[in-house]
Coordinates of C-alpha atoms and ligand atoms in Angstrom, one line a residue:
X1 CA 16.8 12.8 20.9
X2 CA 14.3 14.3 18.8
X3 CA 10.6 12.7 18.4
X4 CA 9.6 13.7 15.1
X5 CA 10.8 10.6 13.7
X6 CA 7.5 9.3 15.5
X7 CA 5.1 8.3 13.1
X8 CA 1.5 7.9 15.1
X9 CA -1.0 5.9 12.7
X10 CA -3.6 7.7 10.6
X11 CA -1.7 10.6 9.7
X12 CA 0.2 9.3 6.3
X13 CA 0.5 10.5 3.0
X14 CA 1.5 10.2 -0.1
X15 CA 5.2 10.4 -0.2
X16 CA 4.9 10.8 -4.0
X17 CA 1.9 13.0 -3.8
X18 CA 1.4 14.2 -0.9
X19 CA -2.3 13.3 -0.6
X20 CA -3.8 11.9 1.9
X21 CA -6.6 10.4 -0.1
X22 CA -6.9 6.5 -0.8
X23 CA -3.3 5.4 0.8
X24 CA -2.2 2.1 0.9
X25 CA -2.3 0.6 4.1
X26 CA -2.2 -2.9 3.5
X27 CA 1.8 -2.3 2.1
X28 CA 4.7 -0.3 3.4
X29 CA 4.8 1.5 0.8
X30 CA 3.6 5.2 2.1
X31 CA 1.7 5.5 -1.5
X32 CA -0.9 6.6 -2.5
X33 CA -3.7 4.4 -5.2
X34 CA -2.7 6.0 -8.1
X35 CA 1.0 6.7 -7.1
X36 CA 1.2 3.0 -6.4
X37 CA -0.1 1.8 -9.5
X38 CA 2.7 4.2 -11.3
X39 CA 5.1 3.0 -9.4
X40 CA 4.1 -0.9 -9.8
X41 CA 3.9 -1.0 -13.4
X42 CA 8.0 1.1 -13.4
X43 CA 8.8 -1.8 -11.0
X44 CA 7.1 -4.6 -13.2
X45 CA 4.6 -5.0 -11.7
X46 CA 1.4 -5.9 -14.2
X47 CA -0.3 -8.4 -11.3
X48 CA -2.4 -5.2 -10.1
X49 CA -5.1 -5.1 -12.8
Ligands
ZN101 ZN1 0.3 9.6 -5.0

């Protein structure tokens, strides 16, 4: 068994750009604000204003 899968709180980074800043924890997406916005637009989310 591997323990590498264990991800504690606070040690997250954007899975898109890898930054640790401005991560959105409210959603379980693992993206920073910047990437979230870009992804959201790609997905058709336009409610983010
Ligand atoms: Zn990012």
